[in-house]
Structure formats: C-alpha cells, structure tokens
Amino acid sequence: MLQGHQRIALTGVILLAVCCAGIARAEPPPPPCHPNPNAAADAAAVATRGDVVNLPGPLKDRLVQLADRPHTYLPMQVFAEADNSSQLFQYYLLDTTGFQPNVFTTTFPGVNDHVQLTVTGANCGQLTVGAVRVVLEPKPGLPTDPNNPRAFIDVFTDISPLFVINNESGWYEGWMIHDITVPQIAAPRSDGHAQFGTITQRDAAILARAGAGNNVPGNIFTVDGQTPRFPSASDHFPDRQTNVVPLHVSMGAYNAMQQSDTHSYWEFNYQGTNWVHPLYELPFTGGFPDNFGRTAEAFQDGEIGKLQSIVPGPGPAGEPNRPQVDGDNPNLPRDPDKFDADQGFDAQREFRERGVPSGLANEIYLDVYCRTASFEPQVRNLQQRLFDAYAAEVRRVSGNDDGIIPAATGDIDTSTDGFPDNTRLYLPPTVFNRFAVTREINDGLLAPRFAPSQRAWVLTGSRVEVSPAVSASAGRDADDR
C-alpha cells in the first residue's frame, strides 16, 4: 500500500502528465545520439511554469518540445521587471525551411558532404527549431502599448540544436526584420524633399506605374512593383530572390551550449538597441543589388569588406572621421550601451555610435527606393542613392557632417530637425514582421553577413501577434532597470 507522501507524489506526476498530454510528443534524437533522460519531467516542468502556462498553444508546444530534447538549460525563465507581469504581445516560431538552402544548413554533394557539419545537424540530424518570445515590461511611467517606441521590450530566444561555434570569434545573431512599407502621401518640404515618413504625389505616381501596381501607400514595397515575394526554399542567388527590402535590427550575438541548445536575451528599446547597422556597409557584404533588381557581384569584384564602419562616419558620400577622435580609444573604450546619463552629464554618454535609430534607417530606405522624384531623381545607381541618402538623413538629425548620431542626440527626448522629440526615429517592435538567425564570423562589419541575401541564414520565422497580450513572466528580476 502506498504511504501518504507517496500518494501525493504519484498524484503530482499524474497531474503533470495529464496537463502536458497533447502539448508535445517525446522527441529523442536518433541513435547513436543519447536522449534526454529527464524528458518527461522537463517537459512537464516547462508546460506548467508560470511564465509559460498562459502562452498560446503553438508557442507553448515549441517550448515544451525544446525541453524534451537534450539540453544544457531549459527554455529561459522570464522574470518580471515591474510590479505586474510581463506581457507577451508577439512571438516567432523558427525553423530552417523559409529560405534558400545553404552550406550552413544543407549537405551538398561535392561541396560539403565530406567535411564535418558546423551549424545544423546536431543530435544525429535532429531538425533545428526555435522560439522567440517578445514581451513588454509594464514599468512605472512607461507605455504599456508595444506600438509606442518608448515602451521597454524583452526578447527571449531558445533554439535547438545548433553546434557550438569554436573559431574566429564566430557567433549566431538574431535579427528582427521590417520590410519597408510605402508611406502615405503629403506635401513636400520647402526644398522639394518629402517630409519625414511620407512621399510626395510625384513619388507616388512613379511608384504606382511600376510592375503590377503593388507600390501604393500601405503596401509592403517591392523592387519590381509585383506582389511581395518573401524568401523561400525555392530561391536561388542571385537570379531568384525576394523582392522586398528588409531592414535588420540586431537581437545580439550568442553561441550554443554543450548540448547544442541556444539561449539569448535581448532588450529592445531606444537606448541603443533599437538601432540599425550603418547602411553604407551593405554594398560590401556580398548580397546587395547594384541597381533595382540586379545583384552586385561584390565577391567577384573583390569588394567584400572594402568599406567598414570601425571608425563611424558618413560613409562614401562624406569625409571620413579621424580615428584619433572617433575611433575606439583604449583609454576610453567605445561602448554603445553607455547611452543614458544623469542630468548635466551628456558629455559622458557615448558619442561614437556606429549605427542609427531604426526609424532613421527606414527614412534612408524611403529616400533610396520610394522617393525617386523627391530625392536625387537624376541618380539611378542604387549604391550611390544609398550612400547619399545615408549622409543626408544623418545630417538632418545630427546637424553636422560627421555622420554620427551620438547617444545624446539620438535620445528619444531630444529635439532634432524641427521636431519636438525623436519619437519618429524609432520603429515599434510590432512592425517587424519577420525574424532570422544568421551564422556570423568576425569580418568587421555590423551588417548581417551577405545581407540582404539569405546566404548566411540558419533559421527564420514570421511574426505572430498575440492580442490581447497574455501574462508571460513568473518571479521578479533582481534589477528592474
């Protein structure tokens, strides 16, 4: 006969099993790889955890699936950073199927079929999948609407399996992706240039005539005017690629654990993280088109890494800055996280930011692609338009020609270019409709490797909205910053 404490323990096990039934099937790796010996308990623990129990079914199912697999750590615990719980308002489910197969994800006969696998293929070929949870912190005095750029957002990424990267400072990097959208029509500025976040009537007329007429206000912009064609497994570089224009915001760099599980936490807000790499790096990554629709052969032309932003500046359309002034001074190392400061101490904030706020990057792309009448109508070369737009739009905000948006200038409360503050310079997380993970290596560029092509992608997924938002944290973080 069972003793009292035994009955209680057995009842708990049964309840856990019942609550988890149908959430995820056991998924041991094929032999000779070793299964997770605690799979049932781990899956049950995650399914009933306070930060997971209220999540939408597909997301919860994915997290339980990751817990069931071999792992060093369970999917990350989400802690509240305010009196009320964090709110999940969107998520992404990641896999390796939504882009052209590449040497990081696929074995090609005669190319990499006799060398060791380095990214996917761990756990004896177990499929690589992941989940990204995006939650809002309801901090006192801050917005609780994720569409407000002043809101503070946490991003949690869990992936399995990815091999650990061992050489040349390699890393995986997550990217939230916004595909630029044709803006609304408004009267131009006095100089004929479109107002911030808009196009002119002449711009709109030119866009509407292209292709099948897709490029009207409110639609995702396409370089050929056809219906948006997102990356897919049937793509082939460089002749068949997506026709949308992606803007990448980094979710930080990370590596895999011993058991090939990967976990990353990222803060998404205006304080230096909702910023985009210097766009003038793109023509030197190996995947940028040199004109509308035609892909540049940067590799064949020897242009990979030709221009970098190690010393921040305006790019090819301006004069380079002096390394002794704007370089990474060993006596005062550059630190983009040194964004905020006490009142009166702006001089201690970082002034050598290499990137620009996401909304400003979007504005630069509007110049390049959507404002063919109101911005440099005589310039048709895409690279030159990019270089010129970057220098011009950064100048509007910074007020000078050095090509840098210092932390004090880029702060959301700062007034620039005649606007009362910089709210316009930051895209909210809700407009980032896609997510990707890339396999990076230390090439000195901040732009994604081979961007904007997908040749270094290892995972991708689409945004899933959660409305109304649901409670997605348990416990309290030690530091509510």
Coordinates of C-alpha atoms in Angstrom, one line a residue:
M1 CA 0.0 0.0 0.0
L2 CA 1.2 3.5 -0.8
Q3 CA 2.1 5.8 2.0
G4 CA 0.6 9.3 2.2
H5 CA 3.6 11.1 0.8
Q6 CA 3.9 8.5 -2.0
R7 CA 0.3 9.0 -3.0
I8 CA 0.9 12.8 -3.1
A9 CA 4.0 12.4 -5.2
L10 CA 2.2 10.0 -7.6
T11 CA -0.8 12.3 -7.9
G12 CA 1.6 15.2 -8.8
V13 CA 3.2 13.1 -11.5
I14 CA -0.2 12.1 -12.9
L15 CA -1.4 15.7 -12.9
L16 CA 1.7 16.8 -14.7
A17 CA 1.3 14.1 -17.3
V18 CA -2.3 15.0 -17.8
C19 CA -1.7 18.7 -18.2
C20 CA 1.0 18.1 -20.7
A21 CA -0.8 15.5 -22.8
G22 CA -1.1 16.6 -26.4
I23 CA 1.3 19.5 -25.9
A24 CA 4.3 17.8 -27.4
R25 CA 5.3 14.2 -28.2
A26 CA 8.6 12.8 -26.9
E27 CA 11.3 13.5 -29.4
P28 CA 14.5 11.6 -28.6
P29 CA 17.3 12.0 -31.2
P30 CA 18.0 9.0 -33.4
P31 CA 20.8 6.6 -32.4
P32 CA 23.6 6.6 -31.6
C33 CA 22.9 10.0 -30.0
H34 CA 21.6 9.9 -26.4
P35 CA 18.1 11.1 -25.4
N36 CA 17.3 13.4 -22.6
P37 CA 16.9 11.1 -19.6
N38 CA 14.6 13.6 -17.8
A39 CA 12.5 14.4 -20.9
A40 CA 9.1 13.8 -19.3
A41 CA 9.8 15.7 -16.2
D42 CA 11.5 18.6 -18.1
A43 CA 8.6 18.9 -20.5
A44 CA 6.1 18.8 -17.6
A45 CA 8.1 21.4 -15.7
V46 CA 8.1 23.9 -18.6
A47 CA 4.5 23.3 -19.5
T48 CA 3.4 24.3 -16.0
R49 CA 5.9 27.0 -15.4
G50 CA 4.4 30.4 -14.5
D51 CA 5.9 32.2 -17.5
V52 CA 4.8 29.5 -20.0
V53 CA 1.4 28.3 -18.7
N54 CA -0.6 31.2 -20.3
L55 CA 1.2 31.3 -23.6
P56 CA -0.6 30.5 -26.9
G57 CA -0.7 26.8 -27.8
P58 CA 1.8 26.7 -30.7
L59 CA 4.4 28.7 -28.7
K60 CA 4.0 26.6 -25.5
D61 CA 4.2 23.5 -27.6
R62 CA 7.5 24.6 -29.1
L63 CA 9.0 25.4 -25.7
V64 CA 7.9 22.0 -24.3
Q65 CA 9.5 20.4 -27.4
L66 CA 12.8 22.1 -26.6
A67 CA 12.6 21.0 -23.0
D68 CA 12.0 17.4 -24.1
R69 CA 15.2 17.4 -26.2
P70 CA 18.7 17.0 -24.9
H71 CA 19.7 20.4 -23.5
T72 CA 22.1 22.2 -21.2
Y73 CA 19.4 24.5 -20.0
L74 CA 15.6 24.6 -20.2
P75 CA 14.0 27.4 -22.2
M76 CA 14.7 30.6 -20.4
Q77 CA 12.7 31.7 -17.4
V78 CA 11.1 35.1 -18.0
F79 CA 11.2 37.3 -14.9
A80 CA 9.0 40.3 -14.3
E81 CA 10.8 43.7 -14.2
A82 CA 7.8 45.6 -12.7
D83 CA 5.1 45.0 -10.2
N84 CA 2.9 43.5 -12.8
S85 CA 3.8 40.6 -15.0
S86 CA 5.5 41.0 -18.4
Q87 CA 3.0 40.8 -21.4
L88 CA 3.6 38.6 -24.4
F89 CA 2.3 40.5 -27.5
Q90 CA 4.1 38.7 -30.3
Y91 CA 6.3 35.7 -31.0
Y92 CA 8.1 33.9 -33.8
L93 CA 8.5 30.2 -34.4
L94 CA 11.8 29.4 -36.2
D95 CA 12.9 26.7 -38.5
T96 CA 15.3 26.1 -41.4
T97 CA 12.8 25.9 -44.2
G98 CA 11.9 29.5 -45.2
F99 CA 15.0 30.4 -47.3
Q100 CA 17.4 29.0 -49.9
P101 CA 19.3 26.1 -48.5
N102 CA 22.9 27.0 -47.9
V103 CA 26.1 25.3 -46.7
F104 CA 25.3 26.1 -43.1
T105 CA 22.0 24.2 -43.2
T106 CA 22.3 21.6 -46.0
T107 CA 24.7 19.0 -47.3
F108 CA 25.6 19.4 -51.0
P109 CA 27.3 16.6 -52.8
G110 CA 30.8 17.6 -53.9
V111 CA 30.8 20.7 -51.7
N112 CA 30.4 19.8 -48.1
D113 CA 29.4 16.2 -47.9
H114 CA 32.9 15.0 -46.6
V115 CA 33.5 17.7 -44.0
Q116 CA 32.1 18.0 -40.5
L117 CA 28.8 19.8 -40.0
T118 CA 29.2 23.1 -38.3
V119 CA 25.8 24.6 -37.7
T120 CA 22.7 22.4 -38.1
G121 CA 22.7 18.6 -38.0
A122 CA 23.5 18.2 -34.3
N123 CA 21.9 15.3 -32.2
C124 CA 22.3 12.9 -35.2
G125 CA 20.4 15.2 -37.6
Q126 CA 17.5 16.4 -35.3
L127 CA 15.7 19.2 -37.1
T128 CA 16.7 22.6 -35.8
V129 CA 13.8 24.7 -34.4
G130 CA 13.4 27.6 -32.1
A131 CA 11.1 30.1 -30.5
V132 CA 11.3 33.9 -29.8
R133 CA 9.1 35.4 -27.1
V134 CA 8.6 39.2 -27.3
V135 CA 7.2 40.7 -24.1
L136 CA 6.5 44.2 -22.8
E137 CA 7.7 45.3 -19.3
P138 CA 4.9 47.4 -17.7
K139 CA 7.4 49.6 -15.9
P140 CA 6.1 52.6 -13.9
G141 CA 5.8 55.7 -16.1
L142 CA 6.5 53.8 -19.3
P143 CA 3.9 53.0 -22.0
T144 CA 2.1 49.6 -21.9
D145 CA 1.3 49.8 -25.6
P146 CA 4.0 48.0 -27.6
N147 CA 3.3 50.2 -30.6
N148 CA 4.8 53.1 -28.6
P149 CA 8.6 53.4 -29.2
R150 CA 9.1 54.5 -25.6
A151 CA 8.0 51.1 -24.3
F152 CA 10.6 48.7 -23.0
I153 CA 10.6 45.3 -24.6
D154 CA 12.4 42.0 -23.7
V155 CA 13.2 39.4 -26.3
F156 CA 13.9 35.7 -25.4
T157 CA 15.3 33.3 -28.0
D158 CA 15.6 29.5 -27.5
I159 CA 16.9 27.2 -30.2
S160 CA 17.8 23.5 -30.6
P161 CA 20.0 22.2 -31.9
L162 CA 22.9 24.4 -33.2
F163 CA 26.5 23.3 -33.0
V164 CA 28.8 25.5 -30.8
I165 CA 31.0 27.8 -32.9
N166 CA 34.6 27.5 -32.0
N167 CA 36.7 29.5 -34.4
E168 CA 37.5 33.1 -35.5
S169 CA 35.2 34.7 -32.9
G170 CA 32.2 33.2 -34.7
W171 CA 28.7 33.7 -33.4
Y172 CA 25.0 33.3 -34.2
E173 CA 23.0 36.6 -34.4
G174 CA 19.3 37.2 -34.2
W175 CA 17.6 39.8 -36.4
M176 CA 14.1 41.3 -36.2
I177 CA 13.2 42.3 -39.8
H178 CA 10.9 45.1 -41.0
D179 CA 10.1 45.1 -44.7
I180 CA 9.8 48.7 -45.7
T181 CA 6.3 49.9 -46.5
V182 CA 5.1 52.5 -49.0
P183 CA 4.3 55.6 -46.8
Q184 CA 1.4 58.0 -47.1
I185 CA 1.4 61.0 -49.4
A186 CA 2.0 64.5 -48.1
A187 CA 3.1 67.9 -49.4
P188 CA 6.9 68.2 -49.7
R189 CA 9.2 70.3 -47.6
S190 CA 10.1 73.7 -48.9
D191 CA 13.2 72.2 -50.6
G192 CA 11.0 69.7 -52.5
H193 CA 12.1 66.7 -50.4
A194 CA 9.4 64.6 -48.9
Q195 CA 8.5 65.2 -45.3
F196 CA 9.7 62.6 -42.7
G197 CA 7.8 59.3 -43.1
T198 CA 6.0 60.3 -46.3
I199 CA 6.3 60.5 -50.1
T200 CA 5.2 63.2 -52.5
Q201 CA 2.4 63.0 -55.0
R202 CA 5.0 62.7 -57.8
D203 CA 6.8 59.9 -55.9
A204 CA 3.5 58.1 -55.6
A205 CA 2.7 58.4 -59.3
I206 CA 6.1 56.9 -60.3
L207 CA 5.7 54.0 -57.8
A208 CA 2.2 53.2 -58.9
R209 CA 3.3 52.7 -62.5
A210 CA 5.9 50.1 -61.7
G211 CA 5.1 46.4 -62.3
A212 CA 1.6 45.3 -61.3
G213 CA 1.0 48.4 -59.3
N214 CA 1.7 47.0 -55.8
N215 CA 3.6 50.0 -54.6
V216 CA 0.8 52.1 -53.2
P217 CA 0.6 53.6 -49.7
G218 CA 0.2 51.0 -47.0
N219 CA 1.6 48.1 -49.0
I220 CA 4.9 46.4 -48.5
F221 CA 7.3 47.9 -51.0
T222 CA 8.7 45.7 -53.7
V223 CA 11.6 46.5 -56.1
D224 CA 9.6 45.2 -59.1
G225 CA 6.2 46.5 -58.3
Q226 CA 4.8 43.0 -58.1
T227 CA 3.1 41.3 -55.1
P228 CA 5.5 40.8 -52.2
R229 CA 7.6 37.6 -52.6
F230 CA 9.2 36.7 -49.3
P231 CA 12.3 34.5 -49.0
S232 CA 11.6 30.8 -49.7
A233 CA 13.3 27.5 -50.1
S234 CA 13.0 27.8 -53.9
D235 CA 15.1 30.9 -54.1
H236 CA 18.4 30.9 -55.9
F237 CA 21.0 33.5 -55.5
P238 CA 21.4 35.8 -57.4
D239 CA 18.7 35.3 -60.1
R240 CA 15.7 34.5 -57.9
Q241 CA 15.5 36.4 -54.6
T242 CA 12.9 38.2 -52.5
N243 CA 11.6 41.4 -54.0
V244 CA 11.0 43.1 -50.6
V245 CA 13.5 45.5 -48.9
P246 CA 14.4 44.2 -45.4
L247 CA 15.6 46.4 -42.5
H248 CA 17.5 44.4 -39.8
V249 CA 17.7 45.2 -36.1
S250 CA 20.1 43.0 -34.3
M251 CA 18.9 40.9 -31.4
G252 CA 22.5 40.4 -30.2
A253 CA 25.2 37.7 -30.6
Y254 CA 25.2 34.3 -29.0
N255 CA 26.6 30.8 -29.2
A256 CA 25.4 27.3 -28.4
M257 CA 25.7 25.3 -25.3
Q258 CA 27.4 21.9 -24.8
Q259 CA 24.2 20.0 -25.8
S260 CA 23.6 22.2 -28.8
D261 CA 20.8 24.3 -27.2
T262 CA 21.0 28.0 -27.6
H263 CA 19.5 30.8 -25.4
S264 CA 19.6 34.5 -25.8
Y265 CA 18.1 37.5 -24.0
W266 CA 17.9 41.0 -25.6
E267 CA 16.5 44.3 -24.6
F268 CA 14.7 46.2 -27.4
N269 CA 14.3 49.9 -26.7
Y270 CA 15.5 53.3 -27.9
Q271 CA 18.5 53.2 -25.6
G272 CA 21.0 51.9 -28.2
T273 CA 19.4 48.6 -29.1
N274 CA 16.5 49.6 -31.5
W275 CA 19.3 50.8 -33.8
V276 CA 20.4 49.6 -37.2
H277 CA 23.9 48.9 -38.6
P278 CA 25.4 51.6 -40.8
L279 CA 23.5 51.0 -44.1
Y280 CA 26.5 52.0 -46.2
E281 CA 28.1 48.7 -45.2
L282 CA 25.6 46.8 -47.3
P283 CA 27.2 47.1 -50.7
F284 CA 30.3 45.4 -49.3
T285 CA 28.6 42.3 -47.7
G286 CA 28.1 40.4 -50.9
G287 CA 24.4 40.4 -51.2
F288 CA 23.3 43.9 -52.2
P289 CA 21.8 44.7 -55.6
D290 CA 23.8 47.4 -57.5
N291 CA 20.6 48.6 -59.2
F292 CA 16.9 48.0 -58.9
G293 CA 16.7 44.2 -59.0
R294 CA 20.2 43.4 -60.3
T295 CA 22.6 41.9 -57.8
A296 CA 26.1 43.2 -57.5
E297 CA 29.0 40.8 -57.6
A298 CA 30.8 42.2 -54.6
F299 CA 32.8 39.0 -54.1
Q300 CA 33.9 38.6 -57.7
D301 CA 34.8 42.3 -57.8
G302 CA 36.9 42.0 -54.6
E303 CA 34.6 44.4 -52.7
I304 CA 33.8 42.2 -49.7
G305 CA 34.7 44.2 -46.6
K306 CA 36.0 47.1 -48.8
L307 CA 34.4 49.7 -46.6
Q308 CA 33.8 49.2 -42.9
S309 CA 32.4 51.4 -40.1
I310 CA 35.1 50.6 -37.4
V311 CA 35.5 54.4 -37.3
P312 CA 32.0 55.7 -37.5
G313 CA 31.2 58.3 -40.1
P314 CA 29.0 59.4 -43.0
G315 CA 30.1 56.6 -45.4
P316 CA 31.3 57.1 -49.0
A317 CA 29.2 60.2 -49.5
G318 CA 31.2 62.2 -46.9
E319 CA 34.6 62.7 -45.5
P320 CA 35.9 60.0 -43.1
N321 CA 36.4 60.9 -39.5
R322 CA 39.8 60.9 -37.7
P323 CA 40.4 57.6 -35.8
Q324 CA 42.1 59.6 -33.1
V325 CA 38.8 61.4 -32.4
D326 CA 36.1 58.9 -33.3
G327 CA 37.9 55.6 -33.1
D328 CA 37.9 53.1 -30.3
N329 CA 40.2 54.9 -27.8
P330 CA 41.8 52.3 -25.5
N331 CA 41.8 55.0 -22.7
L332 CA 38.1 55.4 -23.1
P333 CA 36.8 52.3 -24.9
R334 CA 33.7 52.8 -27.2
D335 CA 30.6 51.4 -25.5
P336 CA 27.2 51.8 -27.3
D337 CA 25.4 50.7 -24.1
K338 CA 26.7 53.9 -22.4
F339 CA 23.6 55.6 -23.7
D340 CA 22.0 57.4 -20.7
A341 CA 23.4 59.6 -18.0
D342 CA 22.5 61.8 -15.1
Q343 CA 21.2 65.3 -16.0
G344 CA 24.0 67.6 -16.9
F345 CA 26.5 64.8 -17.8
D346 CA 25.7 64.3 -21.5
A347 CA 29.5 64.5 -22.2
Q348 CA 29.9 61.1 -20.6
R349 CA 27.4 59.5 -23.0
E350 CA 28.7 57.5 -26.0
F351 CA 29.4 59.8 -28.9
R352 CA 30.9 57.2 -31.3
E353 CA 27.7 55.2 -32.2
R354 CA 28.3 53.2 -35.4
G355 CA 24.6 52.6 -36.1
V356 CA 21.5 54.8 -36.4
P357 CA 18.0 54.6 -34.9
S358 CA 15.7 52.2 -36.8
G359 CA 13.2 54.8 -37.9
L360 CA 16.0 56.9 -39.4
A361 CA 17.3 53.8 -41.2
N362 CA 13.8 53.4 -42.6
E363 CA 13.8 57.0 -43.7
I364 CA 17.1 56.4 -45.6
Y365 CA 15.5 53.4 -47.3
L366 CA 12.5 55.6 -48.3
D367 CA 14.9 58.0 -50.0
V368 CA 16.6 55.2 -51.9
Y369 CA 13.6 53.2 -53.1
C370 CA 10.3 55.2 -52.7
R371 CA 11.3 58.8 -53.4
T372 CA 12.6 58.6 -56.9
A373 CA 11.1 62.1 -57.7
S374 CA 11.8 64.0 -54.5
F375 CA 15.3 62.6 -53.7
E376 CA 18.0 62.8 -56.3
P377 CA 15.9 61.9 -59.3
Q378 CA 19.0 62.2 -61.5
V379 CA 20.8 59.4 -59.6
R380 CA 19.7 55.9 -60.7
N381 CA 22.5 53.8 -59.3
L382 CA 21.2 52.1 -56.1
Q383 CA 24.5 52.1 -54.2
Q384 CA 25.0 55.8 -54.9
R385 CA 21.5 56.6 -53.7
L386 CA 22.1 54.6 -50.6
F387 CA 25.4 56.4 -49.8
D388 CA 23.9 59.9 -50.5
A389 CA 20.7 59.2 -48.5
Y390 CA 22.6 57.9 -45.5
A391 CA 24.8 61.1 -45.3
A392 CA 21.8 63.4 -45.9
E393 CA 19.4 61.9 -43.4
V394 CA 22.0 61.5 -40.7
R395 CA 23.0 65.2 -41.3
R396 CA 19.3 66.3 -40.7
V397 CA 19.4 64.7 -37.3
S398 CA 22.9 65.4 -36.2
G399 CA 23.1 68.9 -37.5
N400 CA 26.7 68.4 -38.9
D401 CA 28.6 66.4 -41.5
D402 CA 30.4 63.8 -39.2
G403 CA 27.8 61.1 -40.0
I404 CA 27.3 60.1 -36.3
I405 CA 24.2 60.1 -34.2
P406 CA 25.6 60.4 -30.6
A407 CA 23.6 59.0 -27.7
A408 CA 22.6 62.5 -26.5
T409 CA 21.4 63.5 -30.0
G410 CA 19.6 60.2 -30.6
D411 CA 17.8 60.1 -27.3
I412 CA 14.1 59.8 -27.8
D413 CA 13.5 63.0 -25.7
T414 CA 15.9 65.1 -27.8
S415 CA 14.6 67.7 -30.3
T416 CA 16.1 67.4 -33.8
D417 CA 15.3 68.7 -37.3
G418 CA 12.5 70.8 -36.1
F419 CA 10.6 68.0 -34.3
P420 CA 9.9 68.3 -30.5
D421 CA 11.5 64.9 -29.8
N422 CA 12.9 61.9 -31.6
T423 CA 9.9 59.5 -31.3
R424 CA 9.7 59.4 -35.1
L425 CA 13.3 57.9 -35.2
Y426 CA 12.2 54.6 -33.6
L427 CA 10.1 51.8 -35.2
P428 CA 8.0 49.9 -32.7
P429 CA 8.6 46.1 -32.4
T430 CA 5.1 45.4 -33.9
V431 CA 6.2 46.3 -37.4
F432 CA 9.0 43.7 -37.5
N433 CA 7.1 41.0 -39.5
R434 CA 10.0 38.5 -39.7
F435 CA 12.9 37.1 -37.7
A436 CA 16.1 35.5 -38.8
V437 CA 19.2 33.9 -37.2
T438 CA 22.5 34.1 -39.1
R439 CA 25.9 32.4 -38.8
E440 CA 28.3 35.3 -38.4
I441 CA 32.1 35.5 -38.4
N442 CA 34.4 38.3 -37.4
D443 CA 34.6 40.3 -40.6
G444 CA 34.5 43.8 -39.0
L445 CA 31.0 44.6 -40.4
L446 CA 27.9 45.3 -38.3
A447 CA 25.6 44.4 -41.2
P448 CA 24.4 40.8 -41.4
R449 CA 26.7 38.6 -43.3
F450 CA 26.0 38.6 -47.1
A451 CA 23.0 40.9 -46.4
P452 CA 20.4 41.4 -47.6
S453 CA 20.6 37.9 -49.2
Q454 CA 19.9 34.9 -47.1
R455 CA 23.2 33.0 -47.7
A456 CA 24.2 33.1 -44.1
W457 CA 20.7 32.4 -42.6
V458 CA 20.3 29.4 -40.4
L459 CA 16.7 29.9 -39.1
T460 CA 13.7 32.1 -39.9
G461 CA 10.1 32.7 -38.9
S462 CA 7.2 35.1 -39.2
R463 CA 5.6 37.3 -36.6
V464 CA 2.6 36.0 -34.7
E465 CA 0.5 38.7 -33.0
V466 CA -0.9 38.0 -29.6
S467 CA -4.0 40.2 -28.9
P468 CA -4.9 40.7 -26.2
A469 CA -1.5 40.2 -24.7
V470 CA -1.0 37.4 -22.1
S471 CA 0.9 37.2 -18.9
A472 CA 4.4 35.7 -19.7
S473 CA 6.6 36.0 -16.6
A474 CA 7.0 34.5 -13.2
G475 CA 9.1 35.7 -10.3
R476 CA 11.0 39.0 -10.1
D477 CA 14.2 40.1 -11.7
A478 CA 16.8 41.3 -9.2
D479 CA 17.4 44.6 -11.1
D480 CA 14.4 46.3 -12.6
R481 CA 16.5 48.6 -14.9

